[in-house]
Short mmCIF file of C-alpha atoms in Angstrom, two decimals:
data_model
loop_
_atom_site.label_atom_id
_atom_site.label_comp_id
_atom_site.label_asym_id
_atom_site.label_seq_id
_atom_site.Cartn_x
_atom_site.Cartn_y
_atom_site.Cartn_z
CA MET N 1 39.64 -13.06 -10.75
CA GLN N 2 36.94 -14.64 -12.86
CA ARG N 3 33.53 -14.75 -11.25
CA LEU N 4 31.26 -17.79 -11.51
CA MET N 5 28.84 -15.69 -13.54
CA ASP N 6 31.49 -14.65 -16.09
CA LYS N 7 31.50 -17.93 -17.98
CA GLY N 8 27.72 -17.77 -18.44
CA LEU N 9 27.94 -14.11 -19.47
CA GLU N 10 30.63 -14.93 -22.03
CA GLN N 11 28.46 -17.71 -23.50
CA LEU N 12 25.46 -15.38 -23.63
CA THR N 13 27.53 -12.68 -25.33
CA ALA N 14 28.85 -15.17 -27.88
CA THR N 15 25.29 -16.29 -28.70
CA VAL N 16 24.08 -12.70 -29.13
CA PHE N 17 27.05 -11.78 -31.36
CA LYS N 18 26.46 -14.92 -33.43
CA MET N 19 22.81 -13.93 -33.81
CA GLY N 20 23.99 -10.56 -35.13
CA GLU N 21 26.06 -12.29 -37.77
CA VAL N 22 23.22 -14.64 -38.80
CA ALA N 23 20.72 -11.77 -38.92
CA GLU N 24 23.07 -9.63 -41.03
CA LYS N 25 23.56 -12.54 -43.43
CA ALA N 26 19.80 -13.13 -43.73
CA LEU N 27 19.16 -9.48 -44.50
CA THR N 28 22.02 -9.25 -47.01
CA ILE N 29 20.70 -12.27 -48.92
CA ALA N 30 17.06 -11.14 -48.76
CA ILE N 31 17.62 -7.52 -49.77
CA GLY N 32 20.19 -8.43 -52.43
CA GLY N 33 17.84 -11.09 -53.81
CA PHE N 34 14.90 -8.69 -53.96
CA VAL N 35 16.90 -6.01 -55.75
CA LYS N 36 18.16 -8.57 -58.30
CA GLY N 37 14.78 -10.26 -58.63
CA LYS N 38 16.12 -13.56 -57.31
CA ASP N 39 14.16 -16.04 -55.16
CA THR N 40 16.14 -16.44 -51.90
CA SER N 41 13.23 -17.43 -49.70
CA GLU N 42 14.46 -20.93 -48.89
CA ASP N 43 17.88 -19.84 -47.62
CA VAL N 44 16.48 -16.86 -45.78
CA HIS N 45 13.73 -18.92 -44.16
CA GLU N 46 16.34 -21.30 -42.82
CA LEU N 47 18.35 -18.44 -41.31
CA SER N 48 15.18 -16.92 -39.89
CA GLU N 49 14.37 -20.20 -38.13
CA VAL N 50 17.90 -20.29 -36.71
CA LEU N 51 17.35 -16.81 -35.28
CA VAL N 52 14.06 -17.87 -33.66
CA ALA N 53 15.81 -20.80 -31.95
CA MET N 54 18.69 -18.56 -30.87
CA THR N 55 16.28 -16.04 -29.33
CA VAL N 56 14.94 -18.80 -27.11
CA GLU N 57 18.52 -19.75 -26.25
CA VAL N 58 19.34 -16.16 -25.25
CA GLU N 59 16.22 -15.99 -23.09
CA GLU N 60 17.05 -19.25 -21.35
CA LYS N 61 20.67 -18.27 -20.74
CA SER N 62 19.60 -14.86 -19.45
CA PHE N 63 17.00 -16.31 -17.09
CA SER N 64 19.49 -18.84 -15.80
CA LEU N 65 22.03 -16.08 -15.03
CA ILE N 66 19.39 -13.97 -13.31
CA ALA N 67 18.13 -16.91 -11.24
CA LYS N 68 21.59 -18.12 -10.25
CA TYR N 69 23.49 -14.89 -9.70
CA GLN N 70 20.96 -12.07 -9.22
CA PRO N 71 23.09 -9.70 -11.35
CA VAL N 72 23.18 -5.96 -10.68
CA ALA N 73 24.64 -2.81 -12.27
CA SER N 74 26.42 -3.36 -15.62
CA ASP N 75 25.83 -7.14 -15.47
CA LEU N 76 22.08 -6.56 -15.16
CA ARG N 77 22.07 -3.92 -17.89
CA ILE N 78 23.91 -6.25 -20.26
CA ILE N 79 21.58 -9.20 -19.66
CA ASN N 80 18.46 -7.06 -19.91
CA SER N 81 19.74 -5.47 -23.13
CA TYR N 82 20.79 -8.78 -24.68
CA MET N 83 17.25 -10.09 -24.30
CA LYS N 84 15.91 -7.02 -26.11
CA ILE N 85 18.62 -7.20 -28.77
CA ALA N 86 17.89 -10.90 -29.39
CA TYR N 87 14.32 -9.86 -30.15
CA ASP N 88 15.62 -7.21 -32.60
CA PHE N 89 17.69 -9.88 -34.35
CA GLU N 90 14.72 -12.22 -34.48
CA ARG N 91 12.70 -9.45 -36.13
CA TYR N 92 15.53 -8.88 -38.64
CA GLY N 93 15.20 -12.54 -39.57
CA ARG N 94 11.44 -12.34 -39.89
CA TYR N 95 11.55 -9.21 -42.08
CA ALA N 96 14.32 -10.75 -44.19
CA TRP N 97 12.10 -13.76 -44.78
CA ASP N 98 9.10 -11.54 -45.53
CA ILE N 99 11.12 -9.62 -48.13
CA SER N 100 12.44 -12.79 -49.75
CA TYR N 101 8.96 -14.34 -49.73
CA LEU N 102 7.61 -11.43 -51.81
CA GLY N 103 10.11 -12.34 -54.53
CA LYS N 104 8.90 -15.92 -54.45
CA ARG N 105 5.23 -15.00 -54.39
CA PHE N 106 5.19 -12.40 -57.16
CA GLY N 107 8.27 -13.36 -59.19
CA LYS N 108 10.19 -10.80 -61.23
CA LEU N 109 8.59 -7.41 -61.18
CA ASP N 110 10.22 -5.97 -64.31
CA SER N 111 7.27 -3.83 -65.19
CA CYS N 112 7.33 -1.98 -61.87
CA ASP N 113 8.43 1.60 -61.56
CA LYS N 114 12.20 1.88 -62.05
CA TRP N 115 12.58 4.86 -59.74
CA VAL N 116 10.90 3.03 -56.90
CA HIS N 117 12.93 -0.13 -57.50
CA GLU N 118 16.20 1.79 -57.58
CA ASN N 119 15.35 3.67 -54.45
CA ILE N 120 14.35 0.50 -52.67
CA GLY N 121 17.89 -0.63 -53.54
CA VAL N 122 19.32 2.55 -52.02
CA MET N 123 17.13 2.15 -48.96
CA GLY N 124 18.21 -1.48 -48.65
CA GLU N 125 21.89 -0.48 -48.75
CA LYS N 126 21.37 2.13 -46.08
CA VAL N 127 19.48 -0.33 -43.90
CA LEU N 128 22.25 -2.93 -44.28
CA GLN N 129 24.78 -0.24 -43.37
CA MET N 130 22.79 0.51 -40.20
CA VAL N 131 22.64 -3.18 -39.33
CA LYS N 132 26.40 -3.59 -39.80
CA ILE N 133 27.30 -0.47 -37.82
CA SER N 134 24.93 -1.29 -34.97
CA ASN N 135 26.44 -4.79 -34.79
CA THR N 136 29.92 -3.25 -34.57
CA ALA N 137 28.69 -0.82 -31.88
CA LEU N 138 27.31 -3.77 -29.93
CA LYS N 139 30.57 -5.68 -30.03
CA SER N 140 32.61 -2.71 -28.85
CA PHE N 141 29.97 -0.85 -26.77
CA ASP N 142 30.96 2.11 -28.95
CA THR N 143 28.43 4.88 -28.42
CA GLU N 144 30.14 7.09 -31.05
CA LEU N 145 28.88 4.76 -33.82
CA VAL N 146 25.36 5.29 -32.54
CA LYS N 147 25.27 8.75 -34.16
CA ILE N 148 25.87 7.27 -37.61
CA VAL N 149 22.98 4.82 -37.15
CA THR N 150 20.66 7.60 -35.99
CA GLU N 151 21.59 9.83 -38.93
CA THR N 152 21.11 6.99 -41.42
CA GLU N 153 17.74 6.17 -39.90
CA THR N 154 16.58 9.70 -40.70
CA GLU N 155 17.65 9.15 -44.32
CA VAL N 156 15.81 5.81 -44.42
CA ASP N 157 12.65 7.44 -43.05
CA GLU N 158 12.90 10.12 -45.75
CA LEU N 159 13.32 7.49 -48.49
CA TYR N 160 10.41 5.52 -47.04
CA SER N 161 8.20 8.57 -47.31
CA GLN N 162 9.39 9.37 -50.86
CA CYS N 163 8.88 5.78 -52.01
CA LEU N 164 5.37 5.68 -50.58
CA ASN N 165 4.49 8.89 -52.40
CA LYS N 166 5.89 7.54 -55.66
CA ILE N 167 4.10 4.19 -55.25
CA VAL N 168 0.80 6.02 -54.80
CA GLU N 169 1.54 8.15 -57.87
CA ARG N 170 2.29 5.08 -60.00
CA ALA N 171 -0.29 2.74 -58.48
CA GLU N 172 -1.80 2.13 -61.88
CA ILE N 173 1.13 -0.05 -63.05
CA THR N 174 0.10 -3.36 -61.40
CA ASN N 175 -1.37 -4.38 -58.07
CA GLU N 176 1.58 -6.74 -57.53
CA CYS N 177 4.00 -3.83 -57.84
CA THR N 178 2.02 -1.72 -55.41
CA VAL N 179 1.66 -4.46 -52.79
CA THR N 180 5.26 -5.64 -53.08
CA ASN N 181 6.84 -2.22 -52.99
CA VAL N 182 4.69 -0.96 -50.11
CA LEU N 183 5.52 -4.02 -48.07
CA VAL N 184 9.23 -3.96 -48.85
CA VAL N 185 9.70 -0.30 -47.96
CA ARG N 186 7.71 -0.88 -44.80
CA TYR N 187 9.87 -3.88 -43.83
CA LEU N 188 13.05 -1.91 -44.54
CA GLU N 189 11.82 0.97 -42.45
CA ARG N 190 11.05 -1.41 -39.57
CA ILE N 191 14.48 -3.06 -39.85
CA ALA N 192 16.02 0.41 -39.57
CA ASP N 193 13.93 1.00 -36.44
CA HIS N 194 15.23 -2.21 -34.89
CA ALA N 195 18.82 -1.23 -35.72
CA THR N 196 18.14 2.00 -33.84
CA TYR N 197 16.61 0.14 -30.87
CA LEU N 198 19.75 -1.96 -30.83
CA THR N 199 21.95 1.11 -30.57
CA GLU N 200 19.73 2.46 -27.80
CA ALA N 201 20.51 -0.75 -25.93
CA VAL N 202 24.23 -0.20 -26.56
CA VAL N 203 23.96 3.27 -25.02
CA TYR N 204 22.14 1.79 -22.02
CA ILE N 205 24.78 -0.89 -21.52
CA ALA N 206 27.65 1.58 -21.80
CA THR N 207 26.22 4.51 -19.85
CA GLY N 208 23.17 3.33 -17.93
CA LYS N 209 21.15 6.04 -19.69
CA LYS N 210 17.90 5.08 -21.40
CA ALA N 211 18.20 6.96 -24.66
CA SER N 212 15.42 7.46 -27.17
CA LEU N 213 17.18 7.93 -30.49
CA ARG N 214 14.16 7.89 -32.78
CA MET L 1 11.51 10.53 -2.40
CA SER L 2 13.99 13.39 -2.08
CA ASN L 3 11.21 15.56 -0.59
CA LEU L 4 10.86 13.28 2.41
CA GLU L 5 11.54 14.74 5.82
CA GLU L 6 14.97 14.07 7.27
CA LYS L 7 14.94 11.99 10.44
CA MET L 8 18.64 11.65 11.14
CA SER L 9 21.87 12.78 9.60
CA SER L 10 25.57 12.50 10.11
CA VAL L 11 27.60 15.63 9.51
CA ASN L 12 31.35 15.33 8.89
CA LEU L 13 31.44 12.27 11.09
CA ASN L 14 34.82 10.77 12.02
CA ALA L 15 35.36 7.88 14.42
CA TRP L 16 38.38 6.18 15.93
CA PHE L 17 39.26 3.07 17.90
CA GLY L 18 42.42 4.24 19.70
CA GLN L 19 44.71 5.63 16.98
CA LYS L 20 42.90 3.89 14.16
CA GLN L 21 40.43 6.04 12.27
CA VAL L 22 37.50 3.90 11.16
CA LEU L 23 35.07 6.52 9.83
CA LYS L 24 36.22 9.42 7.66
CA ASP L 25 34.15 12.54 7.19
CA ILE L 26 30.80 10.87 6.63
CA SER L 27 27.85 13.11 5.85
CA MET L 28 24.60 11.32 5.14
CA SER L 29 20.91 12.12 5.41
CA ILE L 30 18.44 9.48 6.58
CA LYS L 31 14.86 10.19 5.58
CA ALA L 32 11.91 9.50 7.87
CA HIS L 33 9.87 6.36 7.19
CA THR L 34 12.35 4.86 4.79
CA VAL L 35 14.74 1.94 4.92
CA THR L 36 18.38 2.86 4.38
CA ALA L 37 20.79 0.01 3.69
CA ILE L 38 24.48 0.29 4.48
CA ILE L 39 26.64 -2.01 2.36
CA GLY L 40 30.37 -2.51 2.03
CA PRO L 41 33.10 -5.07 2.63
CA SER L 42 33.97 -6.32 6.12
CA GLY L 43 35.84 -3.73 8.13
CA CYS L 44 34.62 -0.75 6.08
CA GLY L 45 32.94 0.87 9.08
CA LYS L 46 29.28 -0.06 8.52
CA SER L 47 28.64 -1.33 12.04
CA THR L 48 30.66 1.47 13.61
CA PHE L 49 28.61 3.98 11.63
CA ILE L 50 25.27 2.71 12.88
CA ARG L 51 26.65 2.47 16.39
CA THR L 52 27.40 6.17 16.29
CA LEU L 53 23.73 6.76 15.45
CA ASN L 54 22.62 5.76 18.97
CA ARG L 55 25.80 6.48 20.93
CA MET L 56 26.80 2.86 21.30
CA HIS L 57 30.20 3.56 19.75
CA GLU L 58 31.29 5.50 22.82
CA LEU L 59 30.70 2.44 25.04
CA VAL L 60 33.78 0.74 23.55
CA PRO L 61 36.97 1.55 25.53
CA GLY L 62 39.28 3.80 23.50
CA ALA L 63 36.57 4.74 21.02
CA ARG L 64 35.93 8.37 20.11
CA MET L 65 34.25 10.41 17.43
CA SER L 66 33.98 13.91 16.00
CA GLY L 67 31.31 15.59 13.93
CA GLN L 68 27.59 15.56 14.53
CA ILE L 69 24.73 13.09 14.52
CA LEU L 70 21.45 14.94 14.25
CA LEU L 71 18.16 13.39 15.31
CA ASP L 72 15.26 15.62 14.30
CA GLY L 73 17.82 18.39 13.93
CA THR L 74 19.34 18.05 17.40
CA ASP L 75 22.88 16.78 17.95
CA ILE L 76 22.60 13.58 19.99
CA TYR L 77 26.14 14.18 21.26
CA GLY L 78 25.19 17.58 22.71
CA ASN L 79 26.12 18.23 26.37
CA GLU L 80 22.52 18.24 27.55
CA VAL L 81 21.57 15.01 25.82
CA ASP L 82 21.04 11.84 27.86
CA PRO L 83 22.55 8.85 25.95
CA VAL L 84 20.03 6.47 27.53
CA ARG L 85 17.20 8.60 26.14
CA VAL L 86 18.92 8.57 22.73
CA ARG L 87 19.11 4.78 22.77
CA ARG L 88 15.40 4.62 23.59
CA ARG L 89 14.59 6.76 20.59
CA VAL L 90 17.06 4.91 18.37
CA GLY L 91 16.79 1.16 19.00
CA MET L 92 19.18 -1.54 17.84
CA VAL L 93 18.74 -5.11 16.64
CA PHE L 94 21.92 -7.16 16.44
CA GLN L 95 23.39 -9.73 14.08
CA LYS L 96 22.74 -12.72 16.28
CA PRO L 97 19.34 -13.09 17.95
CA ASN L 98 20.03 -12.32 21.60
CA PRO L 99 16.90 -12.72 23.72
CA PHE L 100 17.57 -12.53 27.45
CA PRO L 101 18.21 -16.23 28.13
CA THR L 102 16.61 -16.43 31.56
CA MET L 103 13.44 -14.61 30.57
CA SER L 104 10.18 -15.75 29.02
CA ILE L 105 8.96 -14.49 25.65
CA TYR L 106 6.66 -12.05 27.47
CA ASP L 107 9.38 -10.82 29.82
CA ASN L 108 11.83 -10.30 26.97
CA VAL L 109 9.45 -7.83 25.35
CA ALA L 110 8.48 -6.27 28.68
CA ALA L 111 12.02 -5.99 30.06
CA GLY L 112 12.82 -2.51 28.78
CA LEU L 113 9.51 -1.10 29.91
CA ARG L 114 9.87 -2.62 33.37
CA LEU L 115 13.38 -1.22 33.68
CA THR L 116 12.16 2.25 32.85
CA GLY L 117 9.03 1.73 34.96
CA THR L 118 6.85 3.22 32.28
CA LYS L 119 4.23 0.51 31.88
CA LYS L 120 2.54 -1.87 34.31
CA GLY L 121 -0.31 -4.42 34.46
CA LYS L 122 -2.78 -4.33 31.58
CA ASN L 123 -0.92 -1.50 29.88
CA LEU L 124 2.16 -3.66 29.82
CA ASP L 125 0.17 -6.60 28.39
CA LYS L 126 -1.13 -4.32 25.66
CA VAL L 127 2.32 -3.06 24.69
CA VAL L 128 3.75 -6.60 24.68
CA ARG L 129 0.97 -7.78 22.40
CA THR L 130 1.22 -4.77 20.05
CA SER L 131 5.00 -5.13 19.85
CA LEU L 132 4.75 -8.84 19.06
CA GLU L 133 2.06 -8.11 16.48
CA GLN L 134 4.19 -5.43 14.81
CA ALA L 135 7.08 -7.88 14.77
CA THR L 136 4.68 -10.39 13.09
CA LEU L 137 5.33 -12.89 15.88
CA TRP L 138 2.14 -12.68 17.97
CA ASP L 139 0.21 -15.41 16.14
CA GLU L 140 3.11 -17.82 16.51
CA VAL L 141 3.78 -17.29 20.24
CA LYS L 142 0.51 -16.03 21.76
CA ASP L 143 -0.10 -19.37 23.53
CA ASP L 144 3.50 -19.74 24.69
CA LEU L 145 4.25 -16.35 26.21
CA LYS L 146 5.62 -17.95 29.38
CA LYS L 147 8.06 -20.17 27.56
CA PRO L 148 11.72 -19.12 27.53
CA GLY L 149 12.66 -16.63 24.81
CA THR L 150 15.39 -19.01 23.73
CA SER L 151 12.93 -21.91 23.16
CA ILE L 152 11.71 -20.59 19.80
CA SER L 153 13.50 -20.82 16.43
CA GLY L 154 16.33 -18.47 15.42
CA GLY L 155 14.10 -16.50 13.09
CA GLN L 156 11.43 -16.16 15.77
CA GLN L 157 14.08 -15.11 18.30
CA GLN L 158 15.23 -12.35 15.94
CA ARG L 159 11.64 -11.14 15.57
CA LEU L 160 11.36 -11.31 19.38
CA CYS L 161 14.38 -9.02 19.57
CA ILE L 162 12.69 -6.67 17.11
CA ALA L 163 9.54 -6.77 19.28
CA ARG L 164 11.73 -5.97 22.30
CA ALA L 165 13.13 -2.95 20.46
CA ILE L 166 9.67 -1.85 19.28
CA ALA L 167 8.23 -2.09 22.82
CA LEU L 168 10.24 0.97 23.83
CA GLN L 169 8.54 2.87 21.02
CA PRO L 170 11.68 4.04 19.29
CA GLU L 171 11.59 6.38 16.32
CA VAL L 172 14.52 4.80 14.51
CA ILE L 173 15.46 1.11 14.40
CA LEU L 174 19.06 0.18 13.58
CA MET L 175 19.66 -3.37 12.39
CA ASP L 176 23.15 -4.81 12.19
CA GLU L 177 23.02 -7.74 9.74
CA PRO L 178 19.79 -9.05 11.30
CA CYS L 179 19.50 -12.03 8.95
CA SER L 180 23.07 -13.26 8.81
CA ALA L 181 22.37 -16.12 11.21
CA LEU L 182 19.01 -17.09 9.70
CA ASP L 183 17.82 -19.54 7.05
CA PRO L 184 16.14 -18.23 3.83
CA ILE L 185 12.57 -18.64 5.15
CA ALA L 186 13.32 -16.77 8.38
CA THR L 187 15.26 -14.21 6.36
CA ALA L 188 12.27 -13.61 4.07
CA LYS L 189 10.04 -13.01 7.12
CA ILE L 190 12.47 -10.49 8.59
CA GLU L 191 12.74 -8.74 5.21
CA GLU L 192 8.94 -8.48 4.95
CA LEU L 193 8.91 -7.14 8.48
CA VAL L 194 11.58 -4.54 7.73
CA VAL L 195 9.50 -3.19 4.86
CA GLN L 196 6.39 -3.07 7.09
CA LEU L 197 8.27 -1.36 9.91
CA LYS L 198 9.02 1.74 7.87
CA GLU L 199 5.37 2.70 8.10
CA ASN L 200 5.89 3.52 11.77
CA TYR L 201 9.65 3.83 12.10
CA THR L 202 12.77 4.85 10.24
CA VAL L 203 15.01 1.85 9.59
CA VAL L 204 18.75 1.67 8.97
CA ILE L 205 20.02 -1.80 8.11
CA VAL L 206 23.58 -3.04 7.70
CA THR L 207 23.77 -6.01 5.35
CA HIS L 208 26.33 -8.05 3.47
CA ASN L 209 23.62 -9.37 1.20
CA MET L 210 23.36 -7.16 -1.90
CA GLN L 211 20.06 -8.67 -2.94
CA GLN L 212 18.65 -8.05 0.51
CA ALA L 213 19.65 -4.39 0.31
CA GLY L 214 18.00 -4.25 -3.11
CA ARG L 215 14.81 -5.87 -1.85
CA VAL L 216 14.18 -3.98 1.36
CA SER L 217 15.75 -0.55 1.12
CA ASP L 218 14.75 2.77 -0.38
CA TYR L 219 18.24 4.22 -0.11
CA THR L 220 21.62 2.53 -0.20
CA ALA L 221 24.96 3.74 1.10
CA PHE L 222 28.17 2.06 -0.02
CA MET L 223 31.11 2.40 2.37
CA TYR L 224 34.72 1.50 1.77
CA LEU L 225 37.72 1.91 4.08
CA GLY L 226 35.72 4.16 6.41
CA GLN L 227 34.51 6.46 3.65
CA LEU L 228 31.07 6.93 2.19
CA ILE L 229 31.68 6.22 -1.49
CA GLU L 230 28.14 6.44 -2.79
CA PHE L 231 24.71 7.20 -1.42
CA GLY L 232 21.55 7.26 -3.46
CA ASP L 233 18.20 5.69 -4.14
CA THR L 234 18.54 1.93 -4.16
CA THR L 235 17.34 1.38 -7.73
CA THR L 236 19.97 3.75 -9.13
CA VAL L 237 22.77 2.35 -6.97
CA PHE L 238 22.02 -1.20 -8.11
CA GLU L 239 21.19 -0.47 -11.75
CA ASN L 240 23.57 2.33 -12.61
CA PRO L 241 26.00 3.19 -9.80
CA LYS L 242 27.92 6.43 -10.20
CA SER L 243 31.14 5.21 -8.65
CA GLU L 244 33.30 2.57 -10.32
CA LEU L 245 34.16 1.27 -6.87
CA THR L 246 30.47 0.69 -6.09
CA GLU L 247 30.05 -1.06 -9.46
CA LYS L 248 32.97 -3.34 -8.72
CA TYR L 249 31.76 -4.17 -5.22
CA ILE L 250 28.14 -4.93 -6.06
CA THR L 251 29.03 -6.98 -9.13
CA GLY L 252 31.61 -8.96 -7.18
CA LYS L 253 34.57 -7.70 -9.23
CA PHE L 254 36.24 -6.34 -6.15
CA GLY L 255 39.94 -6.69 -5.41
#
């Protein structure tokens, strides 16, 4: 038997899953654009704004469900987690825009260190992989996938550290290179953190356990 | 909270009405100065369970029980134990407010003490006032003590019944769906009162209202078909229940 709350929960779930798709798209465009030296800021900004509006929508739907049905147990865990996850997706959008804006602001950075640029590309791929896997884990409440995200986050953290070291070593190239690369690796590292938070929420939904995976 | 002193407990409790077994091997510990909520679908044995806690179950023709109910470590069903004394120590408030219809507000609260002859005159006045104060009713009725107990609102009548129970200075107060006949405002007052009461008493409350159990209780027991399915601290039971049956019941996915 369908409960009165189920329809609202289904709508909320659909909105959160849609946010995941939009956020993944924004990051794919932004990271791909940065690696190829292409200005994607307009498209990414648009997607980022969509995510901001959808976060508000998730909050409103969640509050309405709480006020109307006073959910408990797995219902409560889902709603609570969806609000947190919506924030993670909103941050994805913001970081995607930040990354794409750097391309617009500083243009092509051909003279920057090749090693750093290549490794930012590797880091970007790993981060996108984390985003995709955590989205899949969310849709299936699959806690097994969480391990892959956690392992990849460790690799991203290692690359972040290596890139920072290299940027400091080669800081003499140009100030634009230094600023851009520091910011991009920082944004990528933060996106990876949010992908990990998201999987922590998946664990909480599925098991009720508040895991700290970082 | 697990370090709290135990006030009451049931040990391998079974109960029957005639041939029908309504409670099956229930063992549960009730901590002193806490509120324990008993939840579960109609007919699961909630009311029967709390009625075994003050020997009211045995008043029903054909009813019997086995196992133990311990109050401060002593079996209240022991041969030497006076059931009237047990019911004084373990008071009961019922679903529907039931003040004595022919008595005034004052006399309703004083009735138990007069019957037992324990308080008279000014002492009686003092106990009536204290009981009404503890039931958060004094300010509302202090000028109308001679009016009939049935002349006040349903919510006030229920608090009058709580004052009547308190007047006998019980140690445990059992409440069987005390808000089911009340509007939301009166319900909120009773809920506030329940939380206050645990300072001086141990409270066990049967409720059909999940949110009420969540709001007022420290521990929650979920019963189903006469069995205790889950017992734990209220936050855990409502956020992350261990039993799938509990999950289904509290989220309304039952049946």
